[in-house]
JSON list of C-alpha atoms in Angstrom, two decimals:
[
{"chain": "A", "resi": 12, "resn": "UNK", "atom": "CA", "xyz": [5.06, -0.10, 13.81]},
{"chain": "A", "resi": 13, "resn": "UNK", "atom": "CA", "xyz": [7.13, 2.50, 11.82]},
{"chain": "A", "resi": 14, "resn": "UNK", "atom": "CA", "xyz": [10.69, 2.72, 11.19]},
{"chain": "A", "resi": 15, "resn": "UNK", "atom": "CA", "xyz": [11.94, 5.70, 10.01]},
{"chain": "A", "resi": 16, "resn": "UNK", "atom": "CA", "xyz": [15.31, 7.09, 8.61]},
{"chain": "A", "resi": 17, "resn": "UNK", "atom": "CA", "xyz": [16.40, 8.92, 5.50]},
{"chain": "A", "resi": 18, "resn": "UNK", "atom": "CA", "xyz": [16.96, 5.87, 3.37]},
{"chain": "A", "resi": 19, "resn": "UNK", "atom": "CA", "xyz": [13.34, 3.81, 4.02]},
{"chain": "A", "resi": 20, "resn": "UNK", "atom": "CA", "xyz": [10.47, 3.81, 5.72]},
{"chain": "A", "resi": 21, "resn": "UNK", "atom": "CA", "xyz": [8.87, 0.59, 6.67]},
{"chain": "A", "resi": 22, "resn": "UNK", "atom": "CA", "xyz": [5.34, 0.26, 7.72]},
{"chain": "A", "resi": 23, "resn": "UNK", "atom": "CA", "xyz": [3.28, -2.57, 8.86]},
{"chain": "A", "resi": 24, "resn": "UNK", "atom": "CA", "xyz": [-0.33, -2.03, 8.61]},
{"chain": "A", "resi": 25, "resn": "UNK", "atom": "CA", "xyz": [-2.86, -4.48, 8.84]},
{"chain": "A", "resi": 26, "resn": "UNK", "atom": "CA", "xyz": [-3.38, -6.11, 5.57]},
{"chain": "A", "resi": 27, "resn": "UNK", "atom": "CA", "xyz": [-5.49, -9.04, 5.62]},
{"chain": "A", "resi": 28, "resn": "UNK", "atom": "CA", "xyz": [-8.17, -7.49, 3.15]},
{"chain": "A", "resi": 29, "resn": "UNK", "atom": "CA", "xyz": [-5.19, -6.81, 1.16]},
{"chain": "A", "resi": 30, "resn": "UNK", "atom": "CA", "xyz": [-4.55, -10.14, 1.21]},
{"chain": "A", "resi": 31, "resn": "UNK", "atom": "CA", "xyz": [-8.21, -10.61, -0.80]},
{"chain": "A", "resi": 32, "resn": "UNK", "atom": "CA", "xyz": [-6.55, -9.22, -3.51]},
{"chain": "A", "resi": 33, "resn": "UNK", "atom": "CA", "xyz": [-3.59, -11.89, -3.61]},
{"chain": "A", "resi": 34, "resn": "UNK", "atom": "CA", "xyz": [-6.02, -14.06, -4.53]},
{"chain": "A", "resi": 35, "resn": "UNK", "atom": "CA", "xyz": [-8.34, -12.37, -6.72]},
{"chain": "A", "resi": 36, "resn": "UNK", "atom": "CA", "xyz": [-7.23, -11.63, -10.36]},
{"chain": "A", "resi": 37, "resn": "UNK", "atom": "CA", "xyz": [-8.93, -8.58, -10.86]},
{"chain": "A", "resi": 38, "resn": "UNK", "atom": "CA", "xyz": [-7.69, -5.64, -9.31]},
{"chain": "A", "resi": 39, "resn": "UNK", "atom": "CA", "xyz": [-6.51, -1.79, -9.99]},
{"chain": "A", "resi": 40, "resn": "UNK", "atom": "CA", "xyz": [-3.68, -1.26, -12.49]},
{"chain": "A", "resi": 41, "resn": "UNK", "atom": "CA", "xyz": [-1.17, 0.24, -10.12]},
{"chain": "A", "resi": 42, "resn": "UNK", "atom": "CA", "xyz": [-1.24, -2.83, -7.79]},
{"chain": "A", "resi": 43, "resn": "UNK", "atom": "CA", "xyz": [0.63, -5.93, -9.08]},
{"chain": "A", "resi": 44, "resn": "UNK", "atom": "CA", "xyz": [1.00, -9.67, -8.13]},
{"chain": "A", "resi": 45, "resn": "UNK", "atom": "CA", "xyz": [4.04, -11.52, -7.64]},
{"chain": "A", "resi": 46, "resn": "UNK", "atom": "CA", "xyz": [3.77, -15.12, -7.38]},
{"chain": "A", "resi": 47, "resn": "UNK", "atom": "CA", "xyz": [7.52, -16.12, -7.74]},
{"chain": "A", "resi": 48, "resn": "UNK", "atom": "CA", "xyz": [9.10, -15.02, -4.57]},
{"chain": "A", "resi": 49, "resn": "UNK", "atom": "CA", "xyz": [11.06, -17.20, -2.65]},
{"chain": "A", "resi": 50, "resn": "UNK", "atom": "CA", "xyz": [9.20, -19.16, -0.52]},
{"chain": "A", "resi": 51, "resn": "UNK", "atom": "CA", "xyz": [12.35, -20.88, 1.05]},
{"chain": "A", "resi": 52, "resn": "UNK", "atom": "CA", "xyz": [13.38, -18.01, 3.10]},
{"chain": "A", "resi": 53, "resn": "UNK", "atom": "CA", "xyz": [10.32, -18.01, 4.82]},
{"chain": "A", "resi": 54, "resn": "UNK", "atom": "CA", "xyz": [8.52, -15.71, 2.57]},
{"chain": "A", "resi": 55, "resn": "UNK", "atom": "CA", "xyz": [10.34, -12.98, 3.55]},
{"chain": "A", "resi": 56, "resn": "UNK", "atom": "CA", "xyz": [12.28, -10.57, 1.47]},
{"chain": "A", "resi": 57, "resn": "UNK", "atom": "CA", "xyz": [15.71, -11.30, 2.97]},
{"chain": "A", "resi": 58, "resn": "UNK", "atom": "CA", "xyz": [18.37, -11.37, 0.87]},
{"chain": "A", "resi": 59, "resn": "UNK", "atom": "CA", "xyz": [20.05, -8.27, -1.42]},
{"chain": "A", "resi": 60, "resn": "UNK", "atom": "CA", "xyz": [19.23, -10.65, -4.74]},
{"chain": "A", "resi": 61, "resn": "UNK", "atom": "CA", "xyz": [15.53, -11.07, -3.70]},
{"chain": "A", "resi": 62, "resn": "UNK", "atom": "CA", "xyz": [15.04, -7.26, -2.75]},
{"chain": "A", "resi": 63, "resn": "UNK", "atom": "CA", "xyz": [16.37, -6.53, -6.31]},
{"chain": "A", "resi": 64, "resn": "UNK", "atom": "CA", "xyz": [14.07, -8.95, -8.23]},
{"chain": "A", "resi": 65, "resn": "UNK", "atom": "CA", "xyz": [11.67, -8.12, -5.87]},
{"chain": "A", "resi": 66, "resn": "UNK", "atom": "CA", "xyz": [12.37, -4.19, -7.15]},
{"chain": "A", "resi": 67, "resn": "UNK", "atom": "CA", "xyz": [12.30, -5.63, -10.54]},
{"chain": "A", "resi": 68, "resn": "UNK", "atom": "CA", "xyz": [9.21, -7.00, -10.62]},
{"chain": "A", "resi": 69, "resn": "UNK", "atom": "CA", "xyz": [7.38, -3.88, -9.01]},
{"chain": "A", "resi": 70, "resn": "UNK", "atom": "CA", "xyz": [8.76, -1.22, -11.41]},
{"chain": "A", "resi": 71, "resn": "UNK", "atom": "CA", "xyz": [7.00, 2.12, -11.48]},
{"chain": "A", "resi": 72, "resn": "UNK", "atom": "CA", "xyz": [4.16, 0.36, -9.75]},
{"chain": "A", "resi": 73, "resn": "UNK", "atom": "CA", "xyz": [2.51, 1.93, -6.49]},
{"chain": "A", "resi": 74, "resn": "UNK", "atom": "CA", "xyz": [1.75, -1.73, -4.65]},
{"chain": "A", "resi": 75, "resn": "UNK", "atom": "CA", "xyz": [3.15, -5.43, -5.26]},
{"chain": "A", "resi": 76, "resn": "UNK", "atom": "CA", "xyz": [1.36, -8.24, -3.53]},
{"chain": "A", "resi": 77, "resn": "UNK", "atom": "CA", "xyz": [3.43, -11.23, -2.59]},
{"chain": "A", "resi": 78, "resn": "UNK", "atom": "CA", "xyz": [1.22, -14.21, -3.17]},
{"chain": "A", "resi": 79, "resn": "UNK", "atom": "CA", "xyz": [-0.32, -15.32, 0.38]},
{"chain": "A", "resi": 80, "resn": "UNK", "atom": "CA", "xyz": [2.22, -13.06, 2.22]},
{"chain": "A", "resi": 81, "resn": "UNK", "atom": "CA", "xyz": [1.59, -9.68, 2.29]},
{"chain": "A", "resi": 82, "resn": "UNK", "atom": "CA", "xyz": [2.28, -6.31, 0.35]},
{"chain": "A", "resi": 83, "resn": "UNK", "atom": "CA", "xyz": [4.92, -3.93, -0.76]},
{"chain": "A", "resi": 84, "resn": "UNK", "atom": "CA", "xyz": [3.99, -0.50, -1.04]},
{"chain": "A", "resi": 85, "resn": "UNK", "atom": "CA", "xyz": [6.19, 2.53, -2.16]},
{"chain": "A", "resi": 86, "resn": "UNK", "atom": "CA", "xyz": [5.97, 6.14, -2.38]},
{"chain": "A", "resi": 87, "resn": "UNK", "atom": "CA", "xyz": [8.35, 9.40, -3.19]},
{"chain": "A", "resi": 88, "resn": "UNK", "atom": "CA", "xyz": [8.19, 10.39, 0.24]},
{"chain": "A", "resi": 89, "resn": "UNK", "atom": "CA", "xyz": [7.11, 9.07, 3.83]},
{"chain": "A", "resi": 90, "resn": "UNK", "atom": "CA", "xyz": [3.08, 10.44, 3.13]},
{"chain": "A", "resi": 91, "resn": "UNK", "atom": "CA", "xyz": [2.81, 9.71, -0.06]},
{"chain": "A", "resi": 92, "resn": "UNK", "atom": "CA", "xyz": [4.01, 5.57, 1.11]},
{"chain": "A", "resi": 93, "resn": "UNK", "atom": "CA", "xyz": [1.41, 6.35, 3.86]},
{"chain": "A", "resi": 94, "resn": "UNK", "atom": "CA", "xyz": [-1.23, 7.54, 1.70]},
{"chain": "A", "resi": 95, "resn": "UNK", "atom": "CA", "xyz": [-0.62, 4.34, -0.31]},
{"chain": "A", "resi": 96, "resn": "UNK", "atom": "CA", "xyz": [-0.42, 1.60, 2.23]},
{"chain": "A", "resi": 97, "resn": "UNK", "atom": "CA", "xyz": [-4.39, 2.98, 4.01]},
{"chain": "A", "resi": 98, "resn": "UNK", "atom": "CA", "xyz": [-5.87, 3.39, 1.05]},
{"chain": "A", "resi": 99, "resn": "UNK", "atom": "CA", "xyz": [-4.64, 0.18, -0.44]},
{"chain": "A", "resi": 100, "resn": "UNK", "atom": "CA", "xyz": [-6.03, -1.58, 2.70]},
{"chain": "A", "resi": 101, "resn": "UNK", "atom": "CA", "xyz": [-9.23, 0.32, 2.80]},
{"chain": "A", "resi": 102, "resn": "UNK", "atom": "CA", "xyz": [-10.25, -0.13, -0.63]},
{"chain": "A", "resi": 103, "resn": "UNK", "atom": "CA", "xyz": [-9.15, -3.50, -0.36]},
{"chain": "A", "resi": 104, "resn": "UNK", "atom": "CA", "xyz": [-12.08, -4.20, 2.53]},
{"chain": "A", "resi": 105, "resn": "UNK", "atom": "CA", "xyz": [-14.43, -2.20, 0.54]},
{"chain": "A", "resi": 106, "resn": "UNK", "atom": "CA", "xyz": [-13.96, -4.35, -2.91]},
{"chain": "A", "resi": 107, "resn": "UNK", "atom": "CA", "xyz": [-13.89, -7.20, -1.23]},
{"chain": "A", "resi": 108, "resn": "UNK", "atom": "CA", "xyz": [-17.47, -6.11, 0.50]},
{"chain": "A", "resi": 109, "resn": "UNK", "atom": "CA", "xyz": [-18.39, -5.48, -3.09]},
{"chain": "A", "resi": 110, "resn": "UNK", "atom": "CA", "xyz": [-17.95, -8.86, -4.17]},
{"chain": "A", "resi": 111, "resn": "UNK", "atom": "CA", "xyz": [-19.65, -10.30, -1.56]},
{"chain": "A", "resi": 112, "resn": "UNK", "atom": "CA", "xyz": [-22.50, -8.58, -2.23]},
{"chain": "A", "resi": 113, "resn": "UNK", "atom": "CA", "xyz": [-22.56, -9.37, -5.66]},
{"chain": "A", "resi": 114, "resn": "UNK", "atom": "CA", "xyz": [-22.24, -7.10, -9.77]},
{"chain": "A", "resi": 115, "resn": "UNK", "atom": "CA", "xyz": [-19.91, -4.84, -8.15]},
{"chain": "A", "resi": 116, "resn": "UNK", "atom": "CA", "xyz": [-19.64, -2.01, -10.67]},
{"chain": "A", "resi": 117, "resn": "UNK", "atom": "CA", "xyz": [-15.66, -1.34, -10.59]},
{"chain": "A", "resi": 118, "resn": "UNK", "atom": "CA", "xyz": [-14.13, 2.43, -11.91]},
{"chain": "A", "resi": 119, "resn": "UNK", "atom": "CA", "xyz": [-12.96, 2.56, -15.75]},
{"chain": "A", "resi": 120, "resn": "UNK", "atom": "CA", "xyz": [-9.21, 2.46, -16.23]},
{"chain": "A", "resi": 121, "resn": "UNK", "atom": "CA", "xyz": [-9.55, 6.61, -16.78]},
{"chain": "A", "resi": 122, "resn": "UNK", "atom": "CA", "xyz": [-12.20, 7.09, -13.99]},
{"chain": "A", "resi": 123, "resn": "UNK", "atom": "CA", "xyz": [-9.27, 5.66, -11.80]},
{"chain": "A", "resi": 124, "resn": "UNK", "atom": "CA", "xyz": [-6.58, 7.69, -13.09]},
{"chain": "A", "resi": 125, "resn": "UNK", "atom": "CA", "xyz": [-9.18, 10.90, -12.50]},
{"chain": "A", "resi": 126, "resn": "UNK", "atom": "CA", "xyz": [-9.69, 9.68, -8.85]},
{"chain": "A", "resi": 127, "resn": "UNK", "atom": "CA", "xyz": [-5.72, 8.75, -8.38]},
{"chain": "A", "resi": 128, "resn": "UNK", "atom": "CA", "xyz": [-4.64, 12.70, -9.22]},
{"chain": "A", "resi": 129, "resn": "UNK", "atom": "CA", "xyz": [-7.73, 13.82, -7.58]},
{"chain": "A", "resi": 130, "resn": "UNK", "atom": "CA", "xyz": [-6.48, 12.02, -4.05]},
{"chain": "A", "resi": 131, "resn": "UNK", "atom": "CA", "xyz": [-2.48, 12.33, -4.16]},
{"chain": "A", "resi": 132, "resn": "UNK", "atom": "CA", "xyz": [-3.43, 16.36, -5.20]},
{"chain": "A", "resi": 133, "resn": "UNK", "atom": "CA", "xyz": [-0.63, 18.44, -2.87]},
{"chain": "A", "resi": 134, "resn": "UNK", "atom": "CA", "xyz": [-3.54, 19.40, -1.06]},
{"chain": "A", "resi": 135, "resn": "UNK", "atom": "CA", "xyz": [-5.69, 16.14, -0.31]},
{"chain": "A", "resi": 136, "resn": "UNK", "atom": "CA", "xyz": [-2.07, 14.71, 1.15]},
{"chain": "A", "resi": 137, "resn": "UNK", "atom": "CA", "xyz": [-1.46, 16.83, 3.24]},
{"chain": "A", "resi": 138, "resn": "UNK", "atom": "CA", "xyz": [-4.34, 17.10, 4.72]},
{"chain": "A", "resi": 139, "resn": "UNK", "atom": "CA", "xyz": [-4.79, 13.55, 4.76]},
{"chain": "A", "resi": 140, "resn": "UNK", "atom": "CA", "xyz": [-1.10, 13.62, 6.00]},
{"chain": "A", "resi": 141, "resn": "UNK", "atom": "CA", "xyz": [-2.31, 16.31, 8.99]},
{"chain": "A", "resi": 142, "resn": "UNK", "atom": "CA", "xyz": [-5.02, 14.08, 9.89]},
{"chain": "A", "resi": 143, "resn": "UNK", "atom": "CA", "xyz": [-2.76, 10.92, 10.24]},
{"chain": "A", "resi": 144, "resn": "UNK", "atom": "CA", "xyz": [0.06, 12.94, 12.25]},
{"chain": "A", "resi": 145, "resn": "UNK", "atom": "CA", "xyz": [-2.80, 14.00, 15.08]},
{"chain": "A", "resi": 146, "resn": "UNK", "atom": "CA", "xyz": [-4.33, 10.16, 15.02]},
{"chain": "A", "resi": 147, "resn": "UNK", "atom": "CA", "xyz": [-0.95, 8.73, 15.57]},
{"chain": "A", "resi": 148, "resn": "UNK", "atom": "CA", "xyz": [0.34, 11.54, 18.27]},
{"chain": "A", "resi": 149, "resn": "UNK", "atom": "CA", "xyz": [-3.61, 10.98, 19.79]},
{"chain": "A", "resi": 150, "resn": "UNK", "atom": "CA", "xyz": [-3.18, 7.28, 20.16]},
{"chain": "A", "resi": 151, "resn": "UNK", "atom": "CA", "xyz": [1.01, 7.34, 20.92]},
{"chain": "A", "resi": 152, "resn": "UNK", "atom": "CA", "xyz": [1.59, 10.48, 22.90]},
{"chain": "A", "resi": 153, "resn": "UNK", "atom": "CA", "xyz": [5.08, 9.72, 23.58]},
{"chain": "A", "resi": 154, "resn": "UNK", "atom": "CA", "xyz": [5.47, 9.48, 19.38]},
{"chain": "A", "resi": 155, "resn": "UNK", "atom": "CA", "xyz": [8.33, 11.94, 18.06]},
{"chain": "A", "resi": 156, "resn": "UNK", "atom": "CA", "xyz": [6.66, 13.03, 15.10]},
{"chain": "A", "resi": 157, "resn": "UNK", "atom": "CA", "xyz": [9.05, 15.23, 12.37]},
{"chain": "A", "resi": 158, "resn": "UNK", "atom": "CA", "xyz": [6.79, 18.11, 11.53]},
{"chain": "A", "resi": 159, "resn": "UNK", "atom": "CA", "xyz": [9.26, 19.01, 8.04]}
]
């Protein structure tokens, strides 16, 4: 599901593998953890004071997971948060797959600031961005996609 407008854009992608990393102390410098949320509400984010600590906690951070609940991703524009939430999910699946197998042989902190600029390049998002558009439009032909 996506909800667009010019303030937010919410997506909900499946993230159970994401979820792995909730639970799993060792994971890429750009994601976070948050284990103080407020349960109470449900463990959602539902009041203005919890979406502020909430903000708080993530910072300049890409990803925050919410212990056992799921994960906030943010971006500086609609592909970029896109770009973010897959590719958090995918890798996510493919660590996990990793560590099942056993001595998984993780990137240094630079080789993952190489790949990072490498993948969020103008051109590798928007071509990953181009790619998304036509699966989405392919599998919802009725979707109103905003080209600009």
């Amino acid at each position: 599901m996506v909800n667009l407008n010019t303030d937010c854009c919410r997506i909900d992608v499946s993230i159970q593998a994401s979820l792995a990393y909730s639970v799993y102390e060792s994971f890429d410098m750009e994601v976070i953890q948050d284990d103080d949320y407020d349960v109470c509400l449900g463990m959602l984010i539902s009041s203005l004071s919890e979406g502020e600590r909430v903000a708080r906690v993530l910072g300049d951070k890409r990803a925050l997971l919410l212990r056992d609940h799921g994960v906030v991703v943010v971006g500086e524009s609609v592909p970029h948060l896109v770009m973010g939430a897959i590719y958090l999910r995918d890798n996510a699946a493919i660590q996990f797959n990793a560590i099942l197998l056993g001595n998984p042989k993780y990137l240094s902190y630079e080789e993952g600031r190489q790949a990072t600029k490498v993948m969020t390049s103008a051109l590798s998002l928007e071509r990953a961005w181009t790619y998304w558009v036509a699966r989405a439009k392919k599998a919802f032909p009725d979707l109103l996609v905003n080209e600009d």
